[in-house]
One Martini backbone bead per residue (centre of mass of N, CA, C, O) as a GRO file, in nm:
protein
  112
    1UNK     BB    1  -0.619   0.959  -1.207
    2UNK     BB    2  -0.289   1.079  -1.255
    3UNK     BB    3  -0.141   1.352  -1.489
    4UNK     BB    4   0.163   1.508  -1.449
    5UNK     BB    5   0.126   1.445  -1.166
    6UNK     BB    6   0.203   1.314  -0.872
    7UNK     BB    7   0.118   1.157  -0.618
    8UNK     BB    8  -0.023   1.184  -0.367
    9UNK     BB    9  -0.065   1.175  -0.056
   10UNK     BB   10  -0.201   1.073   0.190
   11UNK     BB   11  -0.455   1.016   0.390
   12UNK     BB   12  -0.616   1.075   0.689
   13UNK     BB   13  -0.844   0.893   0.889
   14UNK     BB   14  -0.801   1.001   1.121
   15UNK     BB   15  -0.887   1.158   1.373
   16UNK     BB   16  -0.791   1.473   1.487
   17UNK     BB   17  -0.685   1.372   1.754
   18UNK     BB   18  -0.497   1.169   1.622
   19UNK     BB   19  -0.312   1.424   1.503
   20UNK     BB   20  -0.317   1.600   1.715
   21UNK     BB   21  -0.360   1.915   1.805
   22UNK     BB   22  -0.615   2.139   1.827
   23UNK     BB   23  -0.798   2.349   1.730
   24UNK     BB   24  -1.125   2.522   1.766
   25UNK     BB   25  -1.233   2.356   1.526
   26UNK     BB   26  -1.098   2.038   1.523
   27UNK     BB   27  -0.778   2.084   1.366
   28UNK     BB   28  -0.561   1.968   1.364
   29UNK     BB   29  -0.209   2.053   1.378
   30UNK     BB   30   0.056   2.204   1.254
   31UNK     BB   31   0.366   2.096   1.274
   32UNK     BB   32   0.670   2.144   1.202
   33UNK     BB   33   0.717   1.853   1.090
   34UNK     BB   34   0.507   1.848   0.908
   35UNK     BB   35   0.602   2.100   0.751
   36UNK     BB   36   0.882   1.932   0.683
   37UNK     BB   37   0.768   1.687   0.514
   38UNK     BB   38   0.623   1.807   0.322
   39UNK     BB   39   0.806   2.000   0.181
   40UNK     BB   40   0.994   1.745   0.077
   41UNK     BB   41   0.706   1.599  -0.056
   42UNK     BB   42   0.723   1.859  -0.275
   43UNK     BB   43   1.006   1.844  -0.359
   44UNK     BB   44   0.971   1.518  -0.472
   45UNK     BB   45   0.783   1.598  -0.680
   46UNK     BB   46   0.937   1.812  -0.850
   47UNK     BB   47   1.116   1.659  -0.955
   48UNK     BB   48   0.987   1.450  -1.086
   49UNK     BB   49   0.827   1.599  -1.287
   50UNK     BB   50   1.078   1.656  -1.408
   51UNK     BB   51   1.246   1.415  -1.474
   52UNK     BB   52   0.971   1.302  -1.677
   53UNK     BB   53   0.986   1.527  -1.813
   54UNK     BB   54   1.244   1.551  -1.996
   55UNK     BB   55   1.187   1.233  -2.013
   56UNK     BB   56   1.154   0.911  -2.239
   57UNK     BB   57   1.012   0.819  -1.955
   58UNK     BB   58   0.812   0.571  -1.834
   59UNK     BB   59   0.574   0.642  -1.564
   60UNK     BB   60   0.412   0.380  -1.377
   61UNK     BB   61   0.181   0.389  -1.067
   62UNK     BB   62   0.071   0.121  -0.930
   63UNK     BB   63  -0.212  -0.038  -0.744
   64UNK     BB   64  -0.230  -0.320  -0.650
   65UNK     BB   65  -0.520  -0.340  -0.459
   66UNK     BB   66  -0.671  -0.150  -0.696
   67UNK     BB   67  -0.578  -0.205  -0.986
   68UNK     BB   68  -0.467   0.082  -1.026
   69UNK     BB   69  -0.366   0.397  -1.139
   70UNK     BB   70  -0.216   0.653  -1.011
   71UNK     BB   71   0.030   0.699  -1.249
   72UNK     BB   72   0.114   0.881  -1.541
   73UNK     BB   73   0.291   0.968  -1.776
   74UNK     BB   74   0.321   1.168  -2.104
   75UNK     BB   75   0.479   0.995  -2.260
   76UNK     BB   76   0.320   0.732  -2.342
   77UNK     BB   77   0.226   0.861  -2.610
   78UNK     BB   78   0.533   0.858  -2.775
   79UNK     BB   79   0.594   0.521  -2.696
   80UNK     BB   80   0.274   0.406  -2.694
   81UNK     BB   81   0.010   0.608  -2.823
   82UNK     BB   82  -0.074   0.669  -2.551
   83UNK     BB   83  -0.292   0.752  -2.301
   84UNK     BB   84  -0.275   0.789  -1.991
   85UNK     BB   85  -0.597   0.760  -1.967
   86UNK     BB   86  -0.584   0.470  -2.127
   87UNK     BB   87  -0.390   0.292  -1.993
   88UNK     BB   88  -0.511   0.312  -1.726
   89UNK     BB   89  -0.794   0.170  -1.844
   90UNK     BB   90  -0.629  -0.139  -1.842
   91UNK     BB   91  -0.506  -0.160  -1.621
   92UNK     BB   92  -0.370  -0.509  -1.545
   93UNK     BB   93  -0.340  -0.552  -1.860
   94UNK     BB   94  -0.094  -0.369  -1.925
   95UNK     BB   95   0.164  -0.565  -1.754
   96UNK     BB   96   0.323  -0.656  -1.999
   97UNK     BB   97   0.395  -0.385  -2.205
   98UNK     BB   98   0.557  -0.241  -1.969
   99UNK     BB   99   0.713  -0.490  -1.876
  100UNK     BB  100   1.016  -0.662  -1.873
  101UNK     BB  101   1.005  -1.011  -1.957
  102UNK     BB  102   1.213  -1.050  -1.695
  103UNK     BB  103   0.972  -0.905  -1.472
  104UNK     BB  104   0.728  -1.034  -1.492
  105UNK     BB  105   0.674  -1.241  -1.299
  106UNK     BB  106   0.712  -1.089  -1.041
  107UNK     BB  107   0.470  -0.910  -1.118
  108UNK     BB  108   0.253  -1.123  -1.096
  109UNK     BB  109   0.318  -1.252  -0.838
  110UNK     BB  110   0.207  -0.961  -0.738
  111UNK     BB  111  -0.099  -1.004  -0.870
  112UNK     BB  112  -0.202  -1.246  -0.723
   0.00000   0.00000   0.00000
């Protein structure tokens, strides 16, 4: 679980040759399109970090399949009294405490 920085992009599990041309060491050669997408993702991550660091909003990204926190904003300590790590360690049990009661039924159905 990460804190203070938005989640890293998913990594490819395909063999390097499945990702396009390779260099002499067998590594996938980065295309201009891949470089542009990585730059755009880095910019989005920078903006998300800026927004979450400047606001009192709690951002909690939860991986439903793994039942684990992907990322928790640092303001959770000020707003709820827990460190990001403590909140992440609670797993799915934290959902009723951080989801508005009007939305809880939808979230619980998704977790089922």
